[in-house]
Tab-separated table of C-alpha atoms and ligand atoms in Angstrom:
chain	number	residue	atom	x	y	z
A	1	MET	CA	-37.852	-1.144	-10.566
A	2	ILE	CA	-34.720	-1.902	-8.577
A	3	ASP	CA	-32.658	-4.721	-9.933
A	4	LYS	CA	-31.262	-6.635	-6.951
A	5	THR	CA	-28.666	-8.413	-9.045
A	6	ARG	CA	-26.564	-5.302	-9.602
A	7	PRO	CA	-23.347	-5.211	-7.567
A	8	VAL	CA	-22.911	-2.847	-4.661
A	9	LEU	CA	-19.727	-0.871	-5.332
A	10	THR	CA	-17.750	0.972	-2.666
A	11	ILE	CA	-15.020	3.355	-3.769
A	12	VAL	CA	-12.417	3.519	-1.006
A	13	VAL	CA	-10.290	6.675	-0.783
A	14	PRO	CA	-7.489	7.010	1.787
A	15	CYS	CA	-6.932	10.667	2.723
A	16	TYR	CA	-4.072	12.196	4.632
A	17	ASN	CA	-4.114	15.996	4.938
A	18	GLU	CA	-6.090	16.319	1.714
A	19	GLU	CA	-8.294	19.344	2.558
A	20	GLU	CA	-7.204	21.177	-0.594
A	21	VAL	CA	-8.266	18.507	-3.018
A	22	LEU	CA	-11.020	16.669	-1.157
A	23	PRO	CA	-14.068	18.825	-2.059
A	24	GLU	CA	-13.302	18.409	-5.764
A	25	THR	CA	-12.618	14.687	-5.345
A	26	ILE	CA	-15.953	14.206	-3.595
A	27	LYS	CA	-17.737	16.144	-6.316
A	28	GLN	CA	-16.206	14.212	-9.192
A	29	LEU	CA	-16.547	10.772	-7.597
A	30	SER	CA	-20.185	11.420	-6.614
A	31	GLN	CA	-20.982	12.406	-10.192
A	32	LEU	CA	-19.251	9.268	-11.482
A	33	LEU	CA	-21.092	7.038	-9.031
A	34	GLN	CA	-24.406	8.589	-9.941
A	35	ASP	CA	-23.737	7.961	-13.643
A	36	LEU	CA	-22.826	4.338	-12.939
A	37	ILE	CA	-26.039	3.880	-10.959
A	38	GLU	CA	-28.155	5.536	-13.643
A	39	ASP	CA	-26.567	3.358	-16.298
A	40	LYS	CA	-27.517	0.313	-14.197
A	41	LEU	CA	-23.911	-0.828	-13.870
A	42	VAL	CA	-23.920	-0.789	-10.070
A	43	SER	CA	-26.540	-0.902	-7.338
A	44	TYR	CA	-28.130	2.246	-5.916
A	45	LYS	CA	-26.643	1.166	-2.571
A	46	SER	CA	-23.144	1.920	-3.822
A	47	SER	CA	-21.133	4.515	-1.945
A	48	LEU	CA	-17.881	6.410	-1.485
A	49	LEU	CA	-15.865	5.584	1.625
A	50	PHE	CA	-13.296	8.185	2.664
A	51	VAL	CA	-10.732	6.964	5.181
A	52	ASP	CA	-9.143	9.791	7.121
A	53	ASP	CA	-5.684	8.545	8.029
A	54	GLY	CA	-5.196	10.709	11.106
A	55	SER	CA	-5.031	14.006	9.199
A	56	ARG	CA	-4.081	17.151	11.055
A	57	ASP	CA	-6.008	19.512	8.785
A	58	ARG	CA	-9.741	19.829	8.065
A	59	THR	CA	-9.996	16.564	6.120
A	60	TRP	CA	-12.315	14.844	8.595
A	61	GLU	CA	-14.531	17.918	8.989
A	62	ILE	CA	-15.020	17.982	5.225
A	63	ILE	CA	-15.934	14.291	5.193
A	64	GLU	CA	-18.399	14.738	8.078
A	65	THR	CA	-20.107	17.733	6.491
A	66	GLU	CA	-20.392	15.985	3.142
A	67	ASN	CA	-21.780	12.914	4.886
A	68	GLN	CA	-24.707	15.057	6.092
A	69	LYS	CA	-25.407	16.508	2.645
A	70	ASN	CA	-24.470	13.786	0.196
A	71	SER	CA	-25.938	10.317	0.660
A	72	TYR	CA	-23.102	8.639	-1.217
A	73	VAL	CA	-20.399	9.904	1.133
A	74	LYS	CA	-19.385	7.687	4.064
A	75	GLY	CA	-16.346	8.125	6.278
A	76	LEU	CA	-13.964	6.259	8.509
A	77	ASN	CA	-11.684	8.162	10.856
A	78	LEU	CA	-8.538	6.411	12.030
A	79	ALA	CA	-7.309	7.256	15.495
A	80	ARG	CA	-3.789	8.050	14.272
A	81	ASN	CA	-1.782	8.164	11.058
A	82	ALA	CA	-1.445	4.480	10.187
A	83	GLY	CA	0.087	4.996	6.734
A	84	HIS	CA	-1.378	4.735	3.262
A	85	GLN	CA	-1.406	0.931	3.042
A	86	ASN	CA	-3.016	0.445	6.450
A	87	ALA	CA	-5.576	3.186	5.843
A	88	LEU	CA	-6.478	1.555	2.564
A	89	LEU	CA	-6.812	-1.837	4.223
A	90	ALA	CA	-9.012	-0.374	6.969
A	91	GLY	CA	-11.318	1.019	4.289
A	92	LEU	CA	-11.368	-2.165	2.223
A	93	MET	CA	-12.120	-4.359	5.232
A	94	ALA	CA	-14.955	-2.079	6.351
A	95	ALA	CA	-16.351	-1.934	2.823
A	96	LYS	CA	-16.142	-5.703	2.342
A	97	GLU	CA	-19.086	-6.325	4.668
A	98	GLN	CA	-21.559	-4.348	2.600
A	99	SER	CA	-20.198	-4.449	-0.938
A	100	ASP	CA	-19.868	-6.872	-3.785
A	101	CYS	CA	-16.832	-5.059	-5.111
A	102	THR	CA	-14.565	-2.182	-4.120
A	103	VAL	CA	-12.392	0.231	-6.040
A	104	SER	CA	-9.448	1.837	-4.269
A	105	ILE	CA	-8.167	5.189	-5.493
A	106	ASP	CA	-5.972	8.001	-4.145
A	107	ALA	CA	-7.616	11.213	-3.014
A	108	ASP	CA	-5.544	13.437	-5.327
A	109	LEU	CA	-7.319	12.400	-8.563
A	110	GLN	CA	-4.025	11.557	-10.288
A	111	ASP	CA	-5.650	8.383	-11.491
A	112	ASP	CA	-8.226	8.746	-14.218
A	113	ILE	CA	-11.570	8.170	-12.496
A	114	SER	CA	-13.382	7.601	-15.778
A	115	VAL	CA	-11.749	4.162	-16.092
A	116	ILE	CA	-13.667	3.007	-13.006
A	117	ARG	CA	-16.483	2.357	-15.453
A	118	THR	CA	-14.206	-0.003	-17.365
A	119	PHE	CA	-13.221	-1.651	-14.066
A	120	VAL	CA	-16.882	-2.366	-13.366
A	121	GLU	CA	-17.395	-3.706	-16.864
A	122	LYS	CA	-14.442	-6.042	-16.378
A	123	TYR	CA	-15.990	-7.117	-13.094
A	124	TRP	CA	-19.232	-7.913	-14.901
A	125	GLN	CA	-17.149	-10.036	-17.249
A	126	GLY	CA	-16.111	-12.185	-14.329
A	127	ASN	CA	-12.835	-10.676	-13.138
A	128	ASP	CA	-12.234	-10.616	-9.402
A	129	ILE	CA	-9.323	-8.198	-9.562
A	130	VAL	CA	-8.896	-5.379	-12.069
A	131	TYR	CA	-5.573	-3.504	-12.027
A	132	GLY	CA	-5.331	0.094	-13.176
A	133	VAL	CA	-2.026	0.426	-15.034
A	134	ARG	CA	-0.391	3.743	-15.954
A	135	ASP	CA	0.306	4.050	-19.633
A	136	LYS	CA	2.784	6.888	-19.440
A	137	ARG	CA	4.506	8.477	-16.508
A	138	ASP	CA	4.970	11.890	-18.134
A	139	THR	CA	3.652	13.741	-15.137
A	140	ASP	CA	6.014	12.101	-12.670
A	141	THR	CA	9.425	13.652	-12.197
A	142	PHE	CA	12.337	12.162	-14.160
A	143	PHE	CA	13.725	10.821	-10.909
A	144	LYS	CA	10.511	9.153	-9.754
A	145	ARG	CA	9.843	7.635	-13.159
A	146	ASN	CA	13.258	6.026	-13.477
A	147	THR	CA	13.590	4.865	-9.899
A	148	ALA	CA	10.161	3.258	-10.223
A	149	LEU	CA	11.105	1.481	-13.453
A	150	GLY	CA	14.388	0.253	-12.005
A	151	TYR	CA	12.537	-0.964	-8.963
A	152	TYR	CA	10.077	-3.070	-10.959
A	153	ARG	CA	12.971	-4.648	-12.857
A	154	PHE	CA	14.845	-5.373	-9.672
A	155	MET	CA	11.778	-6.920	-8.031
A	156	LYS	CA	11.259	-9.141	-11.044
A	157	LYS	CA	14.850	-10.350	-10.804
A	158	LEU	CA	14.221	-11.266	-7.187
A	159	GLY	CA	11.192	-13.281	-8.274
A	160	ILE	CA	8.579	-10.931	-6.833
A	161	ASN	CA	5.465	-10.744	-8.921
A	162	LEU	CA	4.296	-7.122	-9.251
A	163	VAL	CA	2.096	-5.582	-11.909
A	164	PRO	CA	4.455	-2.910	-13.342
A	165	ASN	CA	3.213	0.682	-13.220
A	166	HIS	CA	0.255	-0.292	-11.105
A	167	ALA	CA	-0.258	1.684	-7.922
A	168	ASP	CA	-3.153	1.060	-5.581
A	169	PHE	CA	-5.856	1.900	-8.129
A	170	ARG	CA	-7.778	-1.327	-8.549
A	171	LEU	CA	-11.072	-3.138	-8.268
A	172	MET	CA	-11.437	-6.128	-5.970
A	173	SER	CA	-14.422	-8.419	-5.535
A	174	LYS	CA	-15.763	-9.431	-2.135
A	175	ARG	CA	-14.277	-12.868	-2.631
A	176	ALA	CA	-10.807	-11.443	-3.308
A	177	LEU	CA	-11.089	-9.192	-0.248
A	178	GLU	CA	-12.000	-12.157	1.924
A	179	GLU	CA	-8.823	-13.845	0.753
A	180	LEU	CA	-6.806	-10.703	1.369
A	181	GLU	CA	-8.056	-10.669	4.940
A	182	LYS	CA	-6.341	-14.004	5.544
A	183	TYR	CA	-2.918	-12.461	5.000
A	184	GLN	CA	-2.134	-11.606	8.577
A	185	GLU	CA	1.233	-9.931	8.089
A	186	LYS	CA	1.937	-6.574	9.652
A	187	ASN	CA	4.450	-5.317	7.084
A	188	LEU	CA	1.846	-4.653	4.498
A	189	PHE	CA	2.754	-4.321	0.837
A	190	LEU	CA	-0.589	-4.680	-0.923
A	191	ARG	CA	0.833	-4.546	-4.453
A	192	GLY	CA	2.845	-7.658	-3.766
A	193	ILE	CA	0.160	-9.576	-1.901
A	194	ILE	CA	-2.739	-9.037	-4.274
A	195	PRO	CA	-1.213	-10.902	-7.253
A	196	LEU	CA	-0.645	-13.798	-4.823
A	197	ILE	CA	-4.382	-14.086	-4.153
A	198	GLY	CA	-5.165	-15.479	-7.572
A	199	PHE	CA	-8.640	-15.440	-9.187
A	200	SER	CA	-9.121	-14.106	-12.679
A	201	SER	CA	-7.812	-10.603	-13.217
A	202	ALA	CA	-7.617	-7.931	-15.895
A	203	GLU	CA	-5.573	-4.807	-16.550
A	204	VAL	CA	-6.948	-1.436	-17.638
A	205	TYR	CA	-4.595	1.245	-19.011
A	206	TYR	CA	-4.905	4.966	-18.351
A	207	ASP	CA	-2.837	8.159	-18.321
A	208	ARG	CA	-1.720	9.368	-14.935
A	209	LYS	CA	-2.263	13.050	-14.391
A	210	GLU	CA	-0.771	15.713	-12.150
A	211	ARG	CA	-1.916	15.921	-8.578
A	212	LEU	CA	-5.010	18.173	-8.601
A	213	ALA	CA	-4.006	20.186	-5.529
A	214	GLY	CA	-1.825	19.881	-2.453
A	215	GLU	CA	1.493	18.092	-2.447
A	216	SER	CA	2.650	14.498	-2.410
A	217	LYS	CA	2.360	12.733	0.929
A	218	TYR	CA	5.119	10.391	-0.176
A	219	PRO	CA	8.435	12.183	0.293
A	220	LEU	CA	11.638	10.397	-0.696
A	221	LYS	CA	12.081	8.983	2.800
A	222	LYS	CA	8.671	7.295	2.795
A	223	MET	CA	9.204	6.101	-0.785
A	224	LEU	CA	12.489	4.415	0.106
A	225	ALA	CA	10.996	2.800	3.199
A	226	PHE	CA	8.099	1.563	1.073
A	227	ALA	CA	10.416	0.143	-1.596
A	228	LEU	CA	12.556	-1.603	1.011
A	229	ASP	CA	9.459	-3.032	2.668
A	230	GLY	CA	8.382	-4.486	-0.656
A	231	ILE	CA	11.674	-6.326	-1.021
A	232	THR	CA	12.158	-7.618	2.497
A	233	SER	CA	8.498	-8.627	2.916
A	234	PHE	CA	8.612	-10.955	-0.035
A	235	SER	CA	12.114	-12.140	-0.676
A	236	VAL	CA	15.058	-13.716	1.074
A	237	ALA	CA	17.268	-12.883	-1.913
A	238	PRO	CA	19.234	-10.181	-0.030
A	239	ILE	CA	20.307	-12.798	2.526
A	240	ARG	CA	21.359	-15.125	-0.301
A	241	ILE	CA	23.377	-12.342	-1.892
A	242	VAL	CA	25.200	-11.802	1.402
A	243	THR	CA	25.927	-15.525	1.612
A	244	LEU	CA	27.279	-15.466	-1.933
A	245	ILE	CA	29.501	-12.483	-1.167
A	246	GLY	CA	30.671	-14.364	1.915
A	247	PHE	CA	31.718	-17.294	-0.293
A	248	GLY	CA	33.509	-14.941	-2.666
A	249	VAL	CA	35.439	-13.380	0.187
A	250	PHE	CA	36.329	-16.815	1.498
A	251	LEU	CA	37.783	-17.905	-1.871
A	252	PHE	CA	39.623	-14.626	-2.168
A	253	SER	CA	41.161	-15.010	1.276
A	254	ILE	CA	42.470	-18.496	0.397
A	255	MET	CA	44.197	-17.009	-2.642
A	256	ALA	CA	45.511	-14.113	-0.593
A	257	GLY	CA	46.773	-16.619	1.997
A	258	CYS	CA	48.689	-18.593	-0.669
A	259	TYR	CA	50.153	-15.341	-1.959
A	260	ALA	CA	51.275	-14.326	1.545
A	261	ILE	CA	52.983	-17.696	2.138
A	262	ILE	CA	54.810	-17.490	-1.205
A	263	GLU	CA	55.880	-13.933	-0.358
A	264	LYS	CA	57.188	-15.137	3.016
A	265	ILE	CA	59.154	-18.015	1.415
A	266	LEU	CA	60.676	-15.547	-1.016
A	267	GLY	CA	61.595	-13.334	1.912
A	268	HIS	CA	59.542	-10.209	1.031
A	269	THR	CA	57.640	-10.236	4.328
A	270	GLU	CA	57.459	-6.537	5.016
A	271	SER	CA	55.322	-5.794	2.010
A	272	GLY	CA	52.247	-7.379	3.665
A	273	TRP	CA	50.943	-4.272	5.358
A	274	THR	CA	48.874	-2.858	2.473
A	275	SER	CA	47.066	-6.096	1.682
A	276	LEU	CA	46.481	-6.719	5.388
A	277	ILE	CA	44.893	-3.342	6.029
A	278	ILE	CA	42.764	-3.606	2.870
A	279	SER	CA	41.389	-7.015	3.849
A	280	ILE	CA	40.617	-5.852	7.370
A	281	TRP	CA	38.552	-3.003	5.978
A	282	LEU	CA	36.918	-5.130	3.322
A	283	ILE	CA	35.841	-7.875	5.683
A	284	GLY	CA	34.730	-5.357	8.280
A	285	GLY	CA	32.553	-3.620	5.692
A	286	LEU	CA	31.049	-6.830	4.409
A	287	GLN	CA	30.258	-7.965	7.909
A	288	LEU	CA	28.468	-4.739	8.589
A	289	ILE	CA	26.374	-5.095	5.426
A	290	GLY	CA	25.528	-8.664	6.403
A	291	ILE	CA	24.512	-7.672	9.897
A	292	GLY	CA	22.370	-4.883	8.452
A	293	VAL	CA	20.466	-7.172	6.128
A	294	ILE	CA	19.944	-9.815	8.792
A	295	GLY	CA	18.826	-7.075	11.144
A	296	GLU	CA	16.212	-6.007	8.623
A	297	TYR	CA	14.633	-9.450	8.750
A	298	ILE	CA	14.910	-9.692	12.507
A	299	GLY	CA	13.066	-6.380	12.648
A	300	LYS	CA	10.292	-7.927	10.566
A	301	ILE	CA	10.112	-10.996	12.813
A	302	PHE	CA	9.979	-8.684	15.797
A	303	SER	CA	6.956	-6.793	14.560
A	304	GLU	CA	5.155	-9.939	13.347
A	305	VAL	CA	5.670	-11.639	16.697
A	306	LYS	CA	4.232	-8.709	18.603
A	307	GLY	CA	1.007	-9.064	16.633
A	308	ARG	CA	-0.098	-5.475	17.125
A	309	PRO	CA	-3.321	-4.429	15.433
A	310	LYS	CA	-2.682	-2.493	12.248
A	311	TYR	CA	-5.201	0.258	12.894
A	312	ALA	CA	-7.929	1.375	15.263
A	313	ILE	CA	-11.171	2.904	14.038
A	314	GLN	CA	-12.351	5.891	15.946
A	315	THR	CA	-15.577	6.887	14.213
A	316	ASP	CA	-17.440	4.855	11.676
A	317	LEU	CA	-19.964	6.623	9.483
A	318	TYR	CA	-19.997	3.639	7.175
A	319	SER	CA	-21.506	0.708	9.038
A	320	LYS	CA	-23.080	3.071	11.632
A	321	LYS	CA	-21.810	0.874	14.457
A	322	GLU	CA	-21.064	3.334	17.208
A	323	LYS	CA	-17.839	2.627	19.042
A	324	LYS	CA	-18.353	4.263	22.369
A	325	PRO	CA	-15.471	5.401	24.538
A	326	ALA	CA	-14.954	3.245	27.632
A	327	HIS	CA	-16.795	5.471	30.075
A	328	VAL	CA	-19.995	5.987	28.160
A	329	GLY	CA	-22.745	3.676	29.384
A	330	LYS	CA	-25.190	3.350	32.206
A	331	PRO	CA	-23.648	4.519	35.464
A	332	GLU	CA	-26.300	2.597	37.491
A	333	LEU	CA	-24.644	-0.645	36.471
A	334	LEU	CA	-21.355	0.481	37.952
A	335	VAL	CA	-23.037	1.465	41.180
A	336	ALA	CA	-24.836	-1.871	41.391
A	337	ARG	CA	-21.599	-3.798	40.926
A	338	ASN	CA	-19.823	-1.804	43.575
A	339	LYS	CA	-22.347	-2.681	46.270
B	1	LIG	N1	-1.977	8.767	2.244
B	1	LIG	C1	-2.468	8.232	3.435
B	1	LIG	N2	-1.638	8.145	4.520
B	1	LIG	C2	-0.326	8.573	4.489
B	1	LIG	C3	0.176	9.077	3.253
B	1	LIG	C4	-0.674	9.160	2.167
B	1	LIG	O1	-3.627	7.849	3.510
B	1	LIG	O2	0.351	8.464	5.504
B	1	LIG	C5	-2.871	8.859	1.063
B	1	LIG	C6	-2.960	10.221	0.398
B	1	LIG	O3	-3.926	11.029	1.020
B	1	LIG	C7	-3.333	9.864	-1.017
B	1	LIG	C8	-2.655	8.514	-1.222
B	1	LIG	O4	-2.357	8.010	0.072
B	1	LIG	O5	-4.726	9.685	-1.180
B	1	LIG	C9	-1.393	8.603	-2.070
B	1	LIG	O6	-0.536	9.621	-1.596
B	1	LIG	P1	0.172	10.666	-2.565
B	1	LIG	O7	-0.760	11.062	-3.655
B	1	LIG	O8	0.700	11.763	-1.715
B	1	LIG	O9	1.365	9.791	-3.137
B	1	LIG	P2	2.039	9.921	-4.610
B	1	LIG	O10	0.923	9.904	-5.602
B	1	LIG	O11	2.777	11.199	-4.593
B	1	LIG	O12	2.921	8.718	-4.685
B	2	LIG	MG1	-0.670	11.017	-5.704
């Protein structure tokens, strides 16, 4: 007998040039899903949704072939590389229509897939969001571990609510996803937005492993851009800091002015050159920093105002809605209209 009350779970996996690791990921996740279904934790309609984020290797071919063989495997192919966060969102929004809950996980199996079972149990207990939190970061490099820790501290100081050591490994209910959809911003930083949604949530701890195969798709450049995005998408603190520095410089210049006048009265006027050149450089530098920070926000306003779509779906093996290219259709219609 099929129990209709069991939740439909979709596991969403963004993939960018993951041909080396994908076959193993598919194998392990399919096994996990089958166990969950057999143990009556999730519905038999549950599936795995792989989002190909414009890969240049055989990633999409692997997904397509598996889709033919393995009934759990569904795929979504983005028309270009939209970035991890956008690819993830594309998958979550597609999955939302046909699932009661979704779990997002990276393709490299660094996150312990066995805790997905605990996620589902927490969901059964009434949690709308379940965060996977890394217990240790032994497998990360010294540099990555410490920059990450410093970053969480810094964000907290700025008043940004992040779950420390939580990447994008989490469960979200349909209700939470519907709320997420209402956040229309283009500069997407999911880790910051999701705690803003609310609903009851839980944390599950696990050990993060080494990447199974392939290499990180997050080089230092992308990591820095991502970290900066997190700050400027959620906080105006950098602008405040610039204002504060501005005040400091203003007070300092009053003092320096008094000093210069006293020096002049005392007749030591020629000694002013050093202080003059230093203040010119100092103020020039501060102005440049200020302009840079303001520019960062103007850049954000610019992209929000343009309102560009965040991604375009090319092929959809998930909802089976065929998106035909513009010229496919009935040519007779065109002929009729031209008459
Ligand atoms: N990813 C993506 N688009 C990108 C970069 C990465 O979809 O432009 C995916 C990637 O395939 C992986 C996940 O995002 O599933 C996390 O990337 P990665 O494991 O390389 O990051 P790290 O764990 O090193 O921070
Ligand atoms: Mg990884």
